[in-house]
Coordinates of C-alpha atoms in Angstrom, one line a residue:
Chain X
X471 CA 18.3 25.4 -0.7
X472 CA 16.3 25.5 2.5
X473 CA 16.5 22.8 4.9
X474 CA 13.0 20.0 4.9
X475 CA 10.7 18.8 7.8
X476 CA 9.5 15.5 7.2
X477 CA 6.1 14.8 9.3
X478 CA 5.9 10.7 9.1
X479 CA 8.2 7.7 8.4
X480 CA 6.2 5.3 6.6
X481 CA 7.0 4.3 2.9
X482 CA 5.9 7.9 1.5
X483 CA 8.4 9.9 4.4
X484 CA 11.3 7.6 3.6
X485 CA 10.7 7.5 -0.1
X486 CA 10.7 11.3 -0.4
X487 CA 13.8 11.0 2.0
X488 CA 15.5 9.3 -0.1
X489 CA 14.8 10.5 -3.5
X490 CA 15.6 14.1 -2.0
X491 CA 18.9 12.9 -0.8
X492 CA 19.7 11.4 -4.1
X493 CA 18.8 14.7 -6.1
X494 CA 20.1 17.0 -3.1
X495 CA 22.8 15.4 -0.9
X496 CA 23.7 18.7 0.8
X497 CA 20.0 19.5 1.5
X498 CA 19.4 19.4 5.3
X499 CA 16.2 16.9 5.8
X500 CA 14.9 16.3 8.8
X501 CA 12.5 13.9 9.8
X502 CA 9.7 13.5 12.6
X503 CA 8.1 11.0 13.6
X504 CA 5.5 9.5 16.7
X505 CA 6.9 5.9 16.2
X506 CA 10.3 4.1 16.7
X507 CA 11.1 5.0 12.9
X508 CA 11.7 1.7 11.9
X509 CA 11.8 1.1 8.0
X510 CA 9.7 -1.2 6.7
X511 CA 6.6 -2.3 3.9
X512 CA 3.6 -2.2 4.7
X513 CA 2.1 -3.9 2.3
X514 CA 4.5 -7.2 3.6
X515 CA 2.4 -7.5 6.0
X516 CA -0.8 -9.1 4.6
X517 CA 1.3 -12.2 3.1
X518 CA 4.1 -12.2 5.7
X519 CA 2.6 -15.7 7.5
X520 CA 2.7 -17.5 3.4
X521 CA 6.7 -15.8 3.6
X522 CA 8.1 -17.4 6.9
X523 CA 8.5 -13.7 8.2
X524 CA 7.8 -12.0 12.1
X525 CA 6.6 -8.9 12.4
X526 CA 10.4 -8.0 13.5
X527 CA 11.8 -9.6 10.3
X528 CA 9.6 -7.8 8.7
X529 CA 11.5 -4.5 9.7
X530 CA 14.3 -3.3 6.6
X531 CA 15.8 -0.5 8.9
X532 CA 16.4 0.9 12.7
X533 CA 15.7 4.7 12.6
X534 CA 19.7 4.4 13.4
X535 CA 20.3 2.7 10.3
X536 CA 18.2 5.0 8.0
X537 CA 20.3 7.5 9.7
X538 CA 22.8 6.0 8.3
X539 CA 21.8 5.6 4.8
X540 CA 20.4 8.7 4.1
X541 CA 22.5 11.2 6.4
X542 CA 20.0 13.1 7.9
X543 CA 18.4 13.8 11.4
X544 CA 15.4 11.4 12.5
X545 CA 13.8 12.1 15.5
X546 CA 11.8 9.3 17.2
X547 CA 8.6 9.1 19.4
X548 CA 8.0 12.5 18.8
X549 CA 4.5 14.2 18.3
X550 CA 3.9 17.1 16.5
X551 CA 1.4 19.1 17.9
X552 CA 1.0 21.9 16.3
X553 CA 2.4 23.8 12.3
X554 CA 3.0 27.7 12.6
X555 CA 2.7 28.1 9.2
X556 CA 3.5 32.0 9.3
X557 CA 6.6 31.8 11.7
X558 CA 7.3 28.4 9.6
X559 CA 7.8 26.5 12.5
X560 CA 6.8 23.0 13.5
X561 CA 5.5 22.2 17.2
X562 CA 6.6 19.2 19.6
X563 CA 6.5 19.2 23.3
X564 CA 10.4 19.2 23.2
X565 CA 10.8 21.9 21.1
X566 CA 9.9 24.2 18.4
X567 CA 11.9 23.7 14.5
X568 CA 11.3 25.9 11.9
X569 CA 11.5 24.6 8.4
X570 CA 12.2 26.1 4.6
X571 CA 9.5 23.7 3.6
X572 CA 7.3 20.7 5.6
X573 CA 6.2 17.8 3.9
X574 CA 3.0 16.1 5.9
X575 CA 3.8 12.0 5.3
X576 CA 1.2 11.4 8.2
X577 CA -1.0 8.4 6.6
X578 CA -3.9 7.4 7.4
X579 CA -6.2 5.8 10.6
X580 CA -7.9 2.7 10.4
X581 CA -12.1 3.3 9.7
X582 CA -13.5 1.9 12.9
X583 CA -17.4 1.9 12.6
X584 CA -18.8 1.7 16.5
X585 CA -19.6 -1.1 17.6
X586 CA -21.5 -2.5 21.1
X587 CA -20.5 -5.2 23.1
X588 CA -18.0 -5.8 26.5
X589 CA -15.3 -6.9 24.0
X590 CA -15.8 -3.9 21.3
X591 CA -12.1 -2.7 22.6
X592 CA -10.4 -6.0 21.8
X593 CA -11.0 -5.6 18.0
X594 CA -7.9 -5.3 16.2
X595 CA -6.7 -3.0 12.9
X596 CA -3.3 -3.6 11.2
X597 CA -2.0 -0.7 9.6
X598 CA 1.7 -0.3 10.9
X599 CA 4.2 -2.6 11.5
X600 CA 3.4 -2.2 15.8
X601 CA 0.1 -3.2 15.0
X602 CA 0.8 -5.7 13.0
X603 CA 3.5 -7.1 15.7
X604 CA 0.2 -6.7 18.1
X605 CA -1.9 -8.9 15.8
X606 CA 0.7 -11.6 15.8
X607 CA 0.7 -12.0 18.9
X608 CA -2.8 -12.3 19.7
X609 CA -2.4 -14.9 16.6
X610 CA -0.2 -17.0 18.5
X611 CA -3.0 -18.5 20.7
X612 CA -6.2 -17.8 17.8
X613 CA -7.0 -20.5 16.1
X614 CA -10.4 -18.5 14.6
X615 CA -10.1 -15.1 13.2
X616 CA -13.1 -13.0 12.2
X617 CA -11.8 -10.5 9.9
X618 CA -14.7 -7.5 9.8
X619 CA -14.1 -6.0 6.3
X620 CA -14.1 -8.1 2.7
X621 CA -11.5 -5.5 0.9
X622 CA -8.1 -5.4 -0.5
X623 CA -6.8 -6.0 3.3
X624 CA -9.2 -8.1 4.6
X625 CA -9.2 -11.0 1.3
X626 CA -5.7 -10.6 1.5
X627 CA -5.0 -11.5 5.0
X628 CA -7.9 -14.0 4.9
X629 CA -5.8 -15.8 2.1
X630 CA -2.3 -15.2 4.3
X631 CA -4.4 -16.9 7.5
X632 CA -6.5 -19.3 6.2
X633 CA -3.0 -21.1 3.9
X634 CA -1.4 -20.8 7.6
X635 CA -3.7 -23.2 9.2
X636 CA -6.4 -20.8 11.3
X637 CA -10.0 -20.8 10.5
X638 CA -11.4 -17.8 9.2
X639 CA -14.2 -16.0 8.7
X640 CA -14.5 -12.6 6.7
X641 CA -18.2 -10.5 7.0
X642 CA -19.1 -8.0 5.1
X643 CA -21.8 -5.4 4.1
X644 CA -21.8 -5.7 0.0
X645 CA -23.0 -8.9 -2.1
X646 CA -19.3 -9.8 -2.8
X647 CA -16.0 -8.9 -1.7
X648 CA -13.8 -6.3 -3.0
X649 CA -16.6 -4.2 -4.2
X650 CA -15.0 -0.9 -4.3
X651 CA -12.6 -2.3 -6.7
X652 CA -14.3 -4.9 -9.1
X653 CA -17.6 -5.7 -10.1
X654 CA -19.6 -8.7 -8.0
X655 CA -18.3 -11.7 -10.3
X656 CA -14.5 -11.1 -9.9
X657 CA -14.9 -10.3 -6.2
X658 CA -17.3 -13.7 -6.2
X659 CA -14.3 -15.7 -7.6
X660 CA -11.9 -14.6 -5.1
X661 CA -14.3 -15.7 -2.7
X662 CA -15.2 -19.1 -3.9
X663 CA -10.9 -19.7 -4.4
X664 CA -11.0 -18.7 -0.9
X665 CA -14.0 -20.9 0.3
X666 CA -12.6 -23.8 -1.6
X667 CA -9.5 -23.5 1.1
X668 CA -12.2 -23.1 3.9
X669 CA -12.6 -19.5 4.3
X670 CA -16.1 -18.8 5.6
X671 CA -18.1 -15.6 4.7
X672 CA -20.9 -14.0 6.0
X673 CA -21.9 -11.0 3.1
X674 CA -24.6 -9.1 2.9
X675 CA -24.2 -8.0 7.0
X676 CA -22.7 -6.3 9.4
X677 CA -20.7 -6.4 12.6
X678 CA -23.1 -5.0 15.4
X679 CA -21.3 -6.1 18.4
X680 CA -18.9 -7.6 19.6
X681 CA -18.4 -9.4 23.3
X682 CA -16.6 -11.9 25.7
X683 CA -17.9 -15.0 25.6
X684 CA -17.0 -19.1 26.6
X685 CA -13.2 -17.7 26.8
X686 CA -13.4 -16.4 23.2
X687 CA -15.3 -13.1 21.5
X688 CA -18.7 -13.5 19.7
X689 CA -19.3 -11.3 16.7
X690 CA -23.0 -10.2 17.0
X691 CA -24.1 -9.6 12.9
X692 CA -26.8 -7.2 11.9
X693 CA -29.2 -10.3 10.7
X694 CA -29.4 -11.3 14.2
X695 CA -26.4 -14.1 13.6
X696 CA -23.2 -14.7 15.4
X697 CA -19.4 -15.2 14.8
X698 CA -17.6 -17.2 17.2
X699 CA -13.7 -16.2 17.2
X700 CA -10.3 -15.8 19.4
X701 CA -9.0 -13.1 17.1
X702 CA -11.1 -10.1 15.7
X703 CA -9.6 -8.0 13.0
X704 CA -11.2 -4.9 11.6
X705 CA -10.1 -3.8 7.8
X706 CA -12.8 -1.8 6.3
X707 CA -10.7 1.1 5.5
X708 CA -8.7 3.9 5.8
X709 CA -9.2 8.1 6.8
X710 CA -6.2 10.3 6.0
X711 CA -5.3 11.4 9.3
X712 CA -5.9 15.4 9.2
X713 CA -5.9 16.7 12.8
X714 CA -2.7 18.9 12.5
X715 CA -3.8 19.8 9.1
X716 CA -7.0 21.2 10.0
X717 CA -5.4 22.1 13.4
X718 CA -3.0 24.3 11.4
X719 CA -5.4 25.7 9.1
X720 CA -4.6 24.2 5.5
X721 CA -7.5 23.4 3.4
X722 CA -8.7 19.8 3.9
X723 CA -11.5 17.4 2.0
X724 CA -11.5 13.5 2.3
X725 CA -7.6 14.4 2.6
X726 CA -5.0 17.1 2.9
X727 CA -5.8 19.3 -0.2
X728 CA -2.7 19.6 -2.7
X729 CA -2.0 21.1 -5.9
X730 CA -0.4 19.2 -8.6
X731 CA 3.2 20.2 -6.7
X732 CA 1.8 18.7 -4.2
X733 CA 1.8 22.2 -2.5
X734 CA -1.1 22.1 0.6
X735 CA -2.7 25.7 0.5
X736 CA 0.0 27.1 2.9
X737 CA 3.1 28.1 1.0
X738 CA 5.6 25.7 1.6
X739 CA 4.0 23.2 3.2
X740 CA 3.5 19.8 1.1
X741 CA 1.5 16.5 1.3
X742 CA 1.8 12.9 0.1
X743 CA 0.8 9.4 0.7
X744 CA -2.4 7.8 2.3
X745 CA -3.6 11.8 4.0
X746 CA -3.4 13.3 0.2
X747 CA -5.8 14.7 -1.6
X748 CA -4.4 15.4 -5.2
X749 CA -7.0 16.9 -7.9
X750 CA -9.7 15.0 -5.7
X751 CA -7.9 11.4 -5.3
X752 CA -6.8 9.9 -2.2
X753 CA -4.9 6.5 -3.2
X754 CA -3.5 4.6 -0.3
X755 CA -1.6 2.3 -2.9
X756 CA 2.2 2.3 -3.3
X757 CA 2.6 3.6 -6.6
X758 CA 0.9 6.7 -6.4
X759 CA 3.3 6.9 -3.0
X760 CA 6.7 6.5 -5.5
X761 CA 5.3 8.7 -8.2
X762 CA 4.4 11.6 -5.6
X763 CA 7.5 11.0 -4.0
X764 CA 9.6 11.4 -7.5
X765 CA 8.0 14.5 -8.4
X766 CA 8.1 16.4 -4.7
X767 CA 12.0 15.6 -4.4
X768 CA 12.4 17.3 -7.8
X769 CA 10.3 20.2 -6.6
X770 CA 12.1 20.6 -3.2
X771 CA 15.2 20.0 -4.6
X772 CA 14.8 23.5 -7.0
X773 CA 13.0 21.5 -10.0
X774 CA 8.7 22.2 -10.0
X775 CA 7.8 18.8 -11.0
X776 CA 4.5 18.5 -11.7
X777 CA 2.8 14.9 -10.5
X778 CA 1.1 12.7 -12.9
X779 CA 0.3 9.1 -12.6
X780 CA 0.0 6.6 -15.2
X781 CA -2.5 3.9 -15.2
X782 CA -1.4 2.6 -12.2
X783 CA -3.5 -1.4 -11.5
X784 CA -3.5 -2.7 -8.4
X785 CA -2.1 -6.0 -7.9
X786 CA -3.9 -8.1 -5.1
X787 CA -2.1 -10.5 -3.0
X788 CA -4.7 -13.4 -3.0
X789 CA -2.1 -16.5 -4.2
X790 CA -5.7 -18.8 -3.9
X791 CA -7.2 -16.1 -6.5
X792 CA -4.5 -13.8 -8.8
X793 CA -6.4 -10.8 -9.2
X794 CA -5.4 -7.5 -10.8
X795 CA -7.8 -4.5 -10.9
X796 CA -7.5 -0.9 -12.7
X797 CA -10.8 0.9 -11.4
X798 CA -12.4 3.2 -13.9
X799 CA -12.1 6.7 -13.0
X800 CA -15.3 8.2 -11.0
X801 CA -17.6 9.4 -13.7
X802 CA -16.2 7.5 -16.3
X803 CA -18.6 7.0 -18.7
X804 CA -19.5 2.9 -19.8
X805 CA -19.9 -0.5 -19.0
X806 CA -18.3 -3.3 -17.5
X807 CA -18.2 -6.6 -19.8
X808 CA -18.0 -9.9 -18.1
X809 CA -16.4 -12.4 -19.2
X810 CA -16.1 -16.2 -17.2
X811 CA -13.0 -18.3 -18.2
X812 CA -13.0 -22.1 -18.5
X813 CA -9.8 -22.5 -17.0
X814 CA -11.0 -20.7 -13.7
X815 CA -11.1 -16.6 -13.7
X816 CA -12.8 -13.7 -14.7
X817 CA -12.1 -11.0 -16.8
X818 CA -14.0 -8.1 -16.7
X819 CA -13.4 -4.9 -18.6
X820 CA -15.0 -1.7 -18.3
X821 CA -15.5 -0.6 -22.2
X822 CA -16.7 3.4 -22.8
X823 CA -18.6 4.2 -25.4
X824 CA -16.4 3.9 -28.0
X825 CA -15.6 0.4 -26.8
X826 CA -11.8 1.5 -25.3
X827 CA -11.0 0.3 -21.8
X828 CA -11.2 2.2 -19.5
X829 CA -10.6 -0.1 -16.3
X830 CA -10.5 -3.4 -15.8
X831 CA -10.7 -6.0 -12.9
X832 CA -8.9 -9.5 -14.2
X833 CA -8.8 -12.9 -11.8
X834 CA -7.4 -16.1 -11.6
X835 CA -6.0 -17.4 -15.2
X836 CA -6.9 -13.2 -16.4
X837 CA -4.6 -11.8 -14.5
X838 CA -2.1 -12.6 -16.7
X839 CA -3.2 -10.7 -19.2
X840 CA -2.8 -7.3 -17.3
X841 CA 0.3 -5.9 -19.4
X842 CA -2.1 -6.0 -23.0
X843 CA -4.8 -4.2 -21.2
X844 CA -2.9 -2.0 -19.2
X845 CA -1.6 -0.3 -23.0
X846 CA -4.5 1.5 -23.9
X847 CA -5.9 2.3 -19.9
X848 CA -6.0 6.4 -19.8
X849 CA -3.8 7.8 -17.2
X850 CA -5.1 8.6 -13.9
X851 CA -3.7 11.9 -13.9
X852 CA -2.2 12.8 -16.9
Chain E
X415 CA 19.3 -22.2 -12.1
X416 CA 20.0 -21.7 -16.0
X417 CA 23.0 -20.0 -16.7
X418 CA 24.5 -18.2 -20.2
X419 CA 27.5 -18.0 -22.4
X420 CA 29.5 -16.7 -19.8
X421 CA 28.7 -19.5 -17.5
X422 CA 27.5 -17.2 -14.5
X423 CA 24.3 -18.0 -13.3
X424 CA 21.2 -15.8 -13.4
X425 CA 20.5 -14.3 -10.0
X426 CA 16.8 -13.3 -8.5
X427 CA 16.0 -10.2 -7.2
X428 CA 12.8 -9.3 -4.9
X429 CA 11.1 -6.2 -4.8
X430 CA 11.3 -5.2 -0.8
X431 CA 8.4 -3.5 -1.0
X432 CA 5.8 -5.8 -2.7
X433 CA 7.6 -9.2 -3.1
X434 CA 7.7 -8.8 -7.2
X435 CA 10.5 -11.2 -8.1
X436 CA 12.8 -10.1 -11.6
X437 CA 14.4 -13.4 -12.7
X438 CA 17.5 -12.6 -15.2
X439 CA 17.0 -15.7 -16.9
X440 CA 13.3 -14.0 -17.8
X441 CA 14.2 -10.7 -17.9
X442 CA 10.8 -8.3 -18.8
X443 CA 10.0 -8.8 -22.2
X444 CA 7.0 -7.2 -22.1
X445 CA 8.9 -3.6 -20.9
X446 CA 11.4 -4.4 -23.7
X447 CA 14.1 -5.9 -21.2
X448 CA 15.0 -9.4 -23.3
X449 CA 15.4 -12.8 -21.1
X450 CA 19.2 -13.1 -19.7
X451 CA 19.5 -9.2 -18.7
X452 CA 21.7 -8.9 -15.9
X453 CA 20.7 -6.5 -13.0
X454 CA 23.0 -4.4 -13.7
X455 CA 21.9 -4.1 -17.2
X456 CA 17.9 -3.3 -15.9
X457 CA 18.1 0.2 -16.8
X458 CA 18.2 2.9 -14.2
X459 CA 14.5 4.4 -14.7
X460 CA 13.2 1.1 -14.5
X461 CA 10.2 0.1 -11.4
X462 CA 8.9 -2.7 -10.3
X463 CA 6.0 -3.5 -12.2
X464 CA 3.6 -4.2 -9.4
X465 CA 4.2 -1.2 -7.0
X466 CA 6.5 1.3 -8.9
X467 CA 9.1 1.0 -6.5
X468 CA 13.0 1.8 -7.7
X469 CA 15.8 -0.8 -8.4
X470 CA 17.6 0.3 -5.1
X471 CA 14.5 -1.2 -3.5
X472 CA 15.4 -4.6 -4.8
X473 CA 17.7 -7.2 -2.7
X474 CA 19.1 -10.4 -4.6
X475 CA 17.0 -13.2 -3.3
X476 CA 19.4 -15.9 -2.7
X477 CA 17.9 -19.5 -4.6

């Protein structure tokens, strides 16, 4: 078996790591990566204030310790600049390592629309735990925080802030939050169980600007309004990061382009995580991560696995609002069916023709009832 | 903490990777894993239901 290069030690590098070593402990694995290495969730990070935790309790594992666990070779702070991907060789400035087969774990980068203002550089992204250590710190003396961006991220550190004391205010383009994922009423009752604990929002705009002012930052909006704040965080989204893939030459759409062996179109030379692109999906979730991790070790380890993913709902981390949501697939063909419950929630399920569901976004008391309508969900790749 | 026939008490453990907690004393009845299951009883293919992560991602969360 030829020895792995790992590009990437977030949770779809360390995953593959360690499935690989579990189904190949001989195989040499090595793995690169530009930050300290440290092991750690990322998805911790958005209710770590409700949990007590720092952003360095937050860390599972030293690079050292992974070492360790997984017996392999980790290399740290180390850029890879460029993938030979005739000579099968990988690129740093220290050296040059050839590899039997390369798997790109490289994530994504924080959307960051442009924005004007003396203060533009000041605005903040979390989407690594040394970001996230960053953003604590600039927490420690905020008591507002405008969070740019009404999504999965932005509700659920809204919720995280807002039970820790600061004030918060979350703006946003759509008519509710969470838009990409549910239809306006469930996003609307996240937002008024967020209102009721004094979360502010300003939908229906944009951040233009953003600048110094009175010791804090303003927010300038596209309606002309204004945000005052000490802390400005930007979550409108992720890109798969695909500089050394299109730097190398490998075929490349919204992410890197992989088979269903999660095979990029250089031979040998693999994808998975947030800077996929698998049959046309890019899924910066966790279980597609641990399903795509599964299948790869069995492929690398002499097994072609093909990937498939199950139904796979999202669980959102909004303790004011419970929601769970299992978007319909693009194209799907049907309606969504609203329905308001007494108790406080919504359940809204997206019925095709023939009245099966096909999706479904459920809050508050509804998201209980995720396991009966997960049964009959088709699978997202089957 | 409730405990069973054989007295021992049933543990917590948390999903590292998205907080999911699997009580013993609950077990997951709705994946066919009956109330008092021990951990080491959780079968081997199991995942956490939220995130799909694997039962070595779990730690026993002490109550």
């Amino acid at each position: 078996m030829e020895n792995v290069v790992i590009i990437g030690s977030g949770l779809a590098g360390y995953t593959l790591a360690r499935e690989l070593r579990k189904l190949a402990p001989d195989l040499p694995v090595r793995l690169l990566t530009r930050d300290d290495g440290t092991s750690y969730s990322k998805p911790m990070l958005s209710n770590a204030l409700a949990k007590g935790k720092t952003a360095q309790s937050l860390a599972m594992a030293s690079a050292e310790q992974m070492v360790g666990q997984l017996n392999m070779t980790i290399t740290t702070h180390t850029a890879v600049t460029a993938i030979d991907t005739q000579a099968h060789r990988v690129v740093t400035a220290m050296e040059e390592i050839p590899y039997g087969n390369l798997v790109l774990a490289v994530g994504a980068e924080p959307v960051r629309p442009p924005l004007e203002g003396d203060a533009a550089g000041a605005v903040l992204s979390v989407n690594n735990l040394a970001d996230y250590a960053v953003f604590r710190a600039a927490l420690d003396e905020a008591r507002h925080v405008a969070i740019i961006g009404p999504g999965l991220i932005g509700c659920e550190f809204a919720n995280d802030l807002i039970a820790a004391g600061k004030q918060v205010t979350v703006i946003g383009p759509g008519k509710a939050p969470l838009d990409r994922l549910a239809p306006a009423p469930v996003g609307v009752s996240v937002q008024a169980a967020l209102a009721k604990l004094g979360v502010e929002w300003r939908l229906g705009v944009t951040a233009a600007r953003v600048d110094h002012h009175a010791g804090a930052y303003q927010v300038g909006l596209s309606d002309g309004g204004a945000v005052r704040a000490d802390c400005v965080l930007s979550a409108v989204g992720l890109r798969p990061n695909l500089t050394l893939a299109k730097a190398a030459g490998l075929n490349t759409g919204r992410g890197i382009v992989v088979d269903r062996h999660l095979q990029s179109s250089a031979p040998d030379v693999y994808a998975l995580g947030d800077c996929a692109e698998v049959a046309g999906l890019v899924l910066p979730f966790v279980m597609p991560i641990m399903h795509a991790a599964r299948a790869l070790a069995q492929t690398l380890a002499g097994t072609p696995t093909v990937l498939t993913y199950p139904a796979m709902p999202v669980v959102v981390k909004t303790p004011a609002c419970p929601l769970v949501v299992s978007p319909p697939a693009v194209g799907a063909e049907g309606h969504w069916q609203i329905e308001h419950i007494e108790e406080g929630g919504v359940r809204a399920l997206y019925r095709g023709g023939d009245g099966r569901v096909l999706g479904f976004a459920l809050s508050g008391i509804a998201a209980a009832e995720r396991q009966a309508w997960s049964k009959d969900l088709p699978p997202v790749l089957a | 903490m409730q405990s069973d026939a054989s007295g021992a008490d049933y543990k917590q453990y948390m999903c590292l990777i998205c907080g999911f907690i699997y009580d013993e004393a609950k077990g997951r009845p709705e994946e066919g894993i009956p109330p008092g299951t021990r951990w080491e009883d959780v079968p081997i293919y199991w995942v956490c239901p939220d995130c799909g992560a694997m039962k070595d991602d779990f730690e026993m969360v002490e109550m």
